[in-house]
PDB file of C-alpha atoms in Angstrom:
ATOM      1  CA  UNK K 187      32.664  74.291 -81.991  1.00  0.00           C
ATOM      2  CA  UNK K 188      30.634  77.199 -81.307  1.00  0.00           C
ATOM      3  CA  UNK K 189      30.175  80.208 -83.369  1.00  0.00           C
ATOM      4  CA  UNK K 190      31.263  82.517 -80.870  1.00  0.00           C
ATOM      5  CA  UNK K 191      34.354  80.218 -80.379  1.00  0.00           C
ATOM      6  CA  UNK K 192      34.925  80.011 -84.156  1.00  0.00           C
ATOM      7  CA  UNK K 193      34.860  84.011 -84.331  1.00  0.00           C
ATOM      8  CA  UNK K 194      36.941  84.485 -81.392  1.00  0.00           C
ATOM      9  CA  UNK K 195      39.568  81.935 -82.750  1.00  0.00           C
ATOM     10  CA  UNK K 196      39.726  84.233 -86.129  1.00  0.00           C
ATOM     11  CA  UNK K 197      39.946  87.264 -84.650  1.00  0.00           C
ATOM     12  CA  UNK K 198      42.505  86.323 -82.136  1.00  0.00           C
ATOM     13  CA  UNK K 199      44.962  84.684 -84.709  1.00  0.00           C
ATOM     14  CA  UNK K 200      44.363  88.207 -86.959  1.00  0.00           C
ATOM     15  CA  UNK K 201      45.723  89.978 -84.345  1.00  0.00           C
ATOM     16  CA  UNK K 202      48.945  88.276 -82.763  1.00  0.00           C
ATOM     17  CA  UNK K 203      51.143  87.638 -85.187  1.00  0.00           C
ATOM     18  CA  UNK K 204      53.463  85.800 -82.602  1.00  0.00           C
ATOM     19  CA  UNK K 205      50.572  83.248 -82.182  1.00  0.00           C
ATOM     20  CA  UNK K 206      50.796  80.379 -83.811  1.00  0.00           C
ATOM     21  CA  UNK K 207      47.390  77.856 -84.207  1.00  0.00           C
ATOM     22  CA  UNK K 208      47.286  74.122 -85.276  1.00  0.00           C
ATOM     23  CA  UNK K 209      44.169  72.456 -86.740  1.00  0.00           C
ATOM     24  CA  UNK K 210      40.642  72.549 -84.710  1.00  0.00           C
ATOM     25  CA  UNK K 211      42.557  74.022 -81.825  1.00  0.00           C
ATOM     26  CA  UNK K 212      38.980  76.254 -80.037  1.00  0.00           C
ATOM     27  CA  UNK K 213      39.891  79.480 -78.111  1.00  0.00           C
ATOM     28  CA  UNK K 214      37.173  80.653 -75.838  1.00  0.00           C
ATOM     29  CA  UNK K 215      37.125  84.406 -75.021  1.00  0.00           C
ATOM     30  CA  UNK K 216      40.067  84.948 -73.057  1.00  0.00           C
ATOM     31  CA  UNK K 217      43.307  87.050 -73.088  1.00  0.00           C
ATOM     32  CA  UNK K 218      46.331  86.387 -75.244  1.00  0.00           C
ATOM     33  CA  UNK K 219      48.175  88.495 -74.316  1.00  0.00           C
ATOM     34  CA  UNK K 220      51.299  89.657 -76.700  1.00  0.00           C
ATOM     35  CA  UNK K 221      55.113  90.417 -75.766  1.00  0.00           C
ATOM     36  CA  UNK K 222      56.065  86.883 -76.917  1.00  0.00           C
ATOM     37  CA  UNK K 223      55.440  83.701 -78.902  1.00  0.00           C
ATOM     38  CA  UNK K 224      52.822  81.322 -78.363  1.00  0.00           C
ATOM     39  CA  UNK K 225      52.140  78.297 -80.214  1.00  0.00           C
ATOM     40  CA  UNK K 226      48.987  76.396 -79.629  1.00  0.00           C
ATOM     41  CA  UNK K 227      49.228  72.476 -81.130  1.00  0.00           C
ATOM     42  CA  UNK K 228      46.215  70.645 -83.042  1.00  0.00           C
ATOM     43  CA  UNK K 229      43.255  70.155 -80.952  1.00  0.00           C
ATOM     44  CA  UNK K 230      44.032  72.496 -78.151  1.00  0.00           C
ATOM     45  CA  UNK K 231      41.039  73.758 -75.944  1.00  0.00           C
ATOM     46  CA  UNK K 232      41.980  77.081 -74.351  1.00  0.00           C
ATOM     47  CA  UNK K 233      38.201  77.640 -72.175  1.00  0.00           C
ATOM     48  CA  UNK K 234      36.593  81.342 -71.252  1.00  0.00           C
ATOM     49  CA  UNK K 235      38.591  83.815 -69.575  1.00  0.00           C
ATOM     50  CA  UNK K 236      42.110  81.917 -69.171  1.00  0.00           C
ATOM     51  CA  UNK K 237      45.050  84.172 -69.309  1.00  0.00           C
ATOM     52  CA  UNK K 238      48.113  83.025 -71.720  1.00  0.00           C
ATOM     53  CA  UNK K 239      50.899  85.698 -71.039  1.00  0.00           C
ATOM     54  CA  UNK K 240      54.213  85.333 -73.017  1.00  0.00           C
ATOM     55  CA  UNK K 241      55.828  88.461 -70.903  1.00  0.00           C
ATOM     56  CA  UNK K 242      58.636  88.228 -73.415  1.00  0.00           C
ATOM     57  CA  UNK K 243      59.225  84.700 -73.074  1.00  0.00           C
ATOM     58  CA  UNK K 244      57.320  81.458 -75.381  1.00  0.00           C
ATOM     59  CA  UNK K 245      54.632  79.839 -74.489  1.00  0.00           C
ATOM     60  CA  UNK K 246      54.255  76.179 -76.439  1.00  0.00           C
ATOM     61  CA  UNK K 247      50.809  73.794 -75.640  1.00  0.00           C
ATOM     62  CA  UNK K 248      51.083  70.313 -76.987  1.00  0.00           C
ATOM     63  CA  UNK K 249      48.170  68.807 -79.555  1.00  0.00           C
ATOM     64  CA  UNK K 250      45.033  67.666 -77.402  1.00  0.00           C
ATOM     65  CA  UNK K 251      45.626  69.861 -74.783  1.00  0.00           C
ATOM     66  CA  UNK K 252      42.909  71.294 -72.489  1.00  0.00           C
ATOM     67  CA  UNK K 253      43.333  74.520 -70.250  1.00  0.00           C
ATOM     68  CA  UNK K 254      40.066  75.356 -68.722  1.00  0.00           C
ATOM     69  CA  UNK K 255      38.719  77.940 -67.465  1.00  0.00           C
ATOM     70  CA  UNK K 256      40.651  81.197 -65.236  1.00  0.00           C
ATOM     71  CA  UNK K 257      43.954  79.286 -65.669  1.00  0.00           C
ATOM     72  CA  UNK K 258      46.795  81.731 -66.104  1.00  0.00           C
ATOM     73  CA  UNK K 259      49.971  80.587 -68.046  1.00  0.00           C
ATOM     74  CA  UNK K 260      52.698  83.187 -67.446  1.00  0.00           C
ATOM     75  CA  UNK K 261      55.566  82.309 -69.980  1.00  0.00           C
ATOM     76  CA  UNK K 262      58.244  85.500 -68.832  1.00  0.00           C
ATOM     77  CA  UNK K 263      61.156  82.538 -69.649  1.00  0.00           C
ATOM     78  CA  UNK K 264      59.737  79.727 -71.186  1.00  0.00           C
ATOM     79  CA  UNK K 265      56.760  77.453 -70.748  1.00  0.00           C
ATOM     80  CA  UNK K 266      55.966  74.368 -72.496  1.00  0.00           C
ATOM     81  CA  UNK K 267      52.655  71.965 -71.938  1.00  0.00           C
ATOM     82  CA  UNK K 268      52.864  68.651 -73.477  1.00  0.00           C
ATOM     83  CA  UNK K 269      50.481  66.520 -75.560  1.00  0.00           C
ATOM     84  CA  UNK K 270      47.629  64.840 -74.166  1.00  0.00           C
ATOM     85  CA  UNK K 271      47.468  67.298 -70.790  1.00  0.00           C
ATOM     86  CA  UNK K 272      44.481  67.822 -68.549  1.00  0.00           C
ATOM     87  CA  UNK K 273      44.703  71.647 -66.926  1.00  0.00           C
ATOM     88  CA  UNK K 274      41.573  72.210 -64.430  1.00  0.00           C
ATOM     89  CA  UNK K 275      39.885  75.123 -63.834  1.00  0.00           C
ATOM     90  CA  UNK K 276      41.983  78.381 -62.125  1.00  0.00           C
ATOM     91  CA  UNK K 277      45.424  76.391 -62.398  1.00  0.00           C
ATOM     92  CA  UNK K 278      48.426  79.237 -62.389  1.00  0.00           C
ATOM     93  CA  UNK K 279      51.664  78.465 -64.136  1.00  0.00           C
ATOM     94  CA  UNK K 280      54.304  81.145 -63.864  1.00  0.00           C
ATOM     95  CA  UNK K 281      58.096  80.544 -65.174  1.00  0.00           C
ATOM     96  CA  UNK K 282      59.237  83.609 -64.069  1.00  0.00           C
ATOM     97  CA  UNK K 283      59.251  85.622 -60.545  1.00  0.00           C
ATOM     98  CA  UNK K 284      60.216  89.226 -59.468  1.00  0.00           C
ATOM     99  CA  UNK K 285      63.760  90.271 -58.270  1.00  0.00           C
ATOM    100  CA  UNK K 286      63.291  91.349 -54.722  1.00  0.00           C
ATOM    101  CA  UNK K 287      67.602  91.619 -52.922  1.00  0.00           C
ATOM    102  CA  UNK K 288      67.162  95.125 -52.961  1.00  0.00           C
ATOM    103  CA  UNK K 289      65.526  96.685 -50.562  1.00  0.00           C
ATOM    104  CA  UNK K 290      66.293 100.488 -51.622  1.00  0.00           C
ATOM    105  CA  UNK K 291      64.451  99.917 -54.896  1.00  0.00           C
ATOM    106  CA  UNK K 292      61.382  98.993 -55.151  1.00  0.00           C
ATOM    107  CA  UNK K 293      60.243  95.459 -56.154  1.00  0.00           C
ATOM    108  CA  UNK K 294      58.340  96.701 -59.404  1.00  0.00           C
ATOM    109  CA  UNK K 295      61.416  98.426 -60.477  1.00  0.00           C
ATOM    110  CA  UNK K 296      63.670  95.218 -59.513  1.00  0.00           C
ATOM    111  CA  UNK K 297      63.397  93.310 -62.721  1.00  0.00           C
ATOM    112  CA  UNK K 298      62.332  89.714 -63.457  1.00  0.00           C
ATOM    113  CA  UNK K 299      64.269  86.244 -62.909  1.00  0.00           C
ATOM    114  CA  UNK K 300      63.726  83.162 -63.366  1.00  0.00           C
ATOM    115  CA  UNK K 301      65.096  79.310 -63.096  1.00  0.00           C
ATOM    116  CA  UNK K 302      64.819  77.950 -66.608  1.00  0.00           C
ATOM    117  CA  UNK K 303      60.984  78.149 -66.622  1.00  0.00           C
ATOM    118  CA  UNK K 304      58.577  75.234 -66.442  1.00  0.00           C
ATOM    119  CA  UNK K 305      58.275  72.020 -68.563  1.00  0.00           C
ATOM    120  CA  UNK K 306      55.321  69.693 -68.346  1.00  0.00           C
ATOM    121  CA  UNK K 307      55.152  66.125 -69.887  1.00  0.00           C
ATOM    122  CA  UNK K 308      52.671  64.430 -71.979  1.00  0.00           C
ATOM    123  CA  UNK K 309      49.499  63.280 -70.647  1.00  0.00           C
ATOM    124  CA  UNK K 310      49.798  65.079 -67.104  1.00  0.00           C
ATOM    125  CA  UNK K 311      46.585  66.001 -64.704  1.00  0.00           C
ATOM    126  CA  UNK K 312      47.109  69.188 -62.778  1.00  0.00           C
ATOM    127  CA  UNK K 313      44.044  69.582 -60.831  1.00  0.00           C
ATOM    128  CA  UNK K 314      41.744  72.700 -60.198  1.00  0.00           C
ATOM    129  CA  UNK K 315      43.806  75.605 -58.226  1.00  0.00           C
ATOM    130  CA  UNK K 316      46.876  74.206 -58.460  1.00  0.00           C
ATOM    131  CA  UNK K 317      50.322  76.207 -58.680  1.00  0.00           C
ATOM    132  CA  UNK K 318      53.329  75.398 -60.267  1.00  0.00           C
ATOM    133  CA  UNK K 319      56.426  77.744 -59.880  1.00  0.00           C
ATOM    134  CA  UNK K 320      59.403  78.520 -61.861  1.00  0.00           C
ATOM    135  CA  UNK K 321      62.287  75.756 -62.344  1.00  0.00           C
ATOM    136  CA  UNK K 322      59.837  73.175 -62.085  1.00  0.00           C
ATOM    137  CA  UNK K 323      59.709  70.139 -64.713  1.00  0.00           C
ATOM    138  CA  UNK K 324      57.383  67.522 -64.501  1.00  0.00           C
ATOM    139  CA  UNK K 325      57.195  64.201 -66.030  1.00  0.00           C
ATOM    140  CA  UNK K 326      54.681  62.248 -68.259  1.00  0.00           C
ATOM    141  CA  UNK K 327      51.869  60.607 -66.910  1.00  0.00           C
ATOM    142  CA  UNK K 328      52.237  62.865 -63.330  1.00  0.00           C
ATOM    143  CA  UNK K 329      49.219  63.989 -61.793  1.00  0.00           C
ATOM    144  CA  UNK K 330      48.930  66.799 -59.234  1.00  0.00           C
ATOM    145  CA  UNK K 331      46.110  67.537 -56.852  1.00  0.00           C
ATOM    146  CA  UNK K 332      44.156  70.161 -56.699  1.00  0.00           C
ATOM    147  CA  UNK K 333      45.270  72.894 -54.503  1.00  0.00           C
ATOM    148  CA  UNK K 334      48.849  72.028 -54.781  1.00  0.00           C
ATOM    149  CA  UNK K 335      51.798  74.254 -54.575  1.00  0.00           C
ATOM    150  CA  UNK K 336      54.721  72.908 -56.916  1.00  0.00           C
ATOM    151  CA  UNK K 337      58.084  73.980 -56.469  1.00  0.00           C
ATOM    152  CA  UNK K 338      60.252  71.287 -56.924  1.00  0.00           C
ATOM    153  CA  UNK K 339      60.445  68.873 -60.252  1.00  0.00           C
ATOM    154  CA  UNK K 340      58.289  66.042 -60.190  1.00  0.00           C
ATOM    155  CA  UNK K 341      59.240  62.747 -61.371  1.00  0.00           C
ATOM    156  CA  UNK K 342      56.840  60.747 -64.213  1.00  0.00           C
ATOM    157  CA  UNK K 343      53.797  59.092 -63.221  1.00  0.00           C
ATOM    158  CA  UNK K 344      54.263  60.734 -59.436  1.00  0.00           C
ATOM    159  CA  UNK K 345      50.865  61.848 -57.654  1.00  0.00           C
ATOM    160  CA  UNK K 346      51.468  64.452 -55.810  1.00  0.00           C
ATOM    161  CA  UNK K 347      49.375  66.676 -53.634  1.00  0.00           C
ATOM    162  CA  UNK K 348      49.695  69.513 -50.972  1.00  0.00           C
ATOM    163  CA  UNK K 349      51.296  72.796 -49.855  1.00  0.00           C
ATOM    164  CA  UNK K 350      54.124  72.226 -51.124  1.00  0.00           C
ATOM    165  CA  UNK K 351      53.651  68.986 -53.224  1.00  0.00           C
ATOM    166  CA  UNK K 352      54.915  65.780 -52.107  1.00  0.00           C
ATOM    167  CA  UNK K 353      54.404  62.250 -53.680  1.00  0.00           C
ATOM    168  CA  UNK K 354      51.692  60.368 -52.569  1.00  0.00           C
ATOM    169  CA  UNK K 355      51.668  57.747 -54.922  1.00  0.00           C
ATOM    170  CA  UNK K 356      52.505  56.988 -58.657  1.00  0.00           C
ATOM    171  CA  UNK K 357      50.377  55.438 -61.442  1.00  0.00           C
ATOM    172  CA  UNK K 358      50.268  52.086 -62.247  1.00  0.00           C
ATOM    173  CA  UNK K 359      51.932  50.750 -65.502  1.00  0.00           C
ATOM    174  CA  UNK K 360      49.439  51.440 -68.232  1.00  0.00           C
ATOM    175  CA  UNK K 361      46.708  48.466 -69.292  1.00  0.00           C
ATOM    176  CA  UNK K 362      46.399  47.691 -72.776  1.00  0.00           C
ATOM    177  CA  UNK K 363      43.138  48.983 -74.631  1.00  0.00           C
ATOM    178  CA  UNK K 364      40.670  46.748 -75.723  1.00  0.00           C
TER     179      UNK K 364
END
């Protein structure tokens, strides 16, 4: 780990008390942003200039976790990233949305909603620019292609790709190490 990473770790645990840090987790400057809880697992890699924003709600990334860099993890209800998980570069994840019915107020003033938030299994892929929107759960071992729009729940070991996502495929059962 880095020096600057190191420092930037300290300092941002010293000053969000709602943050919560396991063992050799590495924060890269970026914002964590408070208004919420967010708990980081053991061995969690958050890269340079991602955006964790509770907005009032939790945000909770599983041990051995990467998000890389620009990804923006908006956790206004609830967000949870399981163990194991691959996030690629500029990946947004927002569990929340704005109330809009009205329209003699404006949006701004409207309020927030939201469908239960998002929950992501263990060892999932979401690839670089990807989008995944309120309500959506998806299962372990999914993978998601880059540039997809998710706004339904995906199933485990799906691949899915696309504006909005749809199942191309699933992974195979899982070899055996040597």
């Amino acid at each position: 780990m880095s020096i600057v990473s190191r420092i930037f770790t300290l300092l941002t645990k010293i000053r969000h008390k709602d943050l919560s840090v396991g063992q050799s987790t590495r924060i890269e400057p970026s914002l964590i942003a408070r208004g919420g809880k967010i708990t980081l697992g053991d061995n969690v890699i958050v890269r340079i200039g991602s955006v964790l924003m509770p907005a009032g709600g939790k945000i909770c990334i599983g041990s051995n976790t990467t998000i890389n860099h620009y990804c923006v993890l908006h956790g206004g209800n609830s967000l949870e990233v399981g163990k194991n998980c691959l996030i690629a570069p500029r990946v947004s994840l927002f569990s929340s949305n704005h109330s809009f019915q009205s329209r003699n107020i404006p949006i701004r003033e409207q309020g927030m909603s939201s469908k239960g938030g998002i929950k992501i299994g263990n060892d999932v892929w979401i690839g670089t620019g990807a989008v995944v929107l309120d309500g959506v759960h998806i299962g372990d071992g999914a993978v998601i292609g880059a540039g997809s729009i998710v706004t339904k729940s995906i199933r485990e070991y799906d691949i899915v790709v696309g504006n909005p996502a749809r199942v191309i495929g699933r992974r195979e059962q899982r070899l055996e190490r040597e």
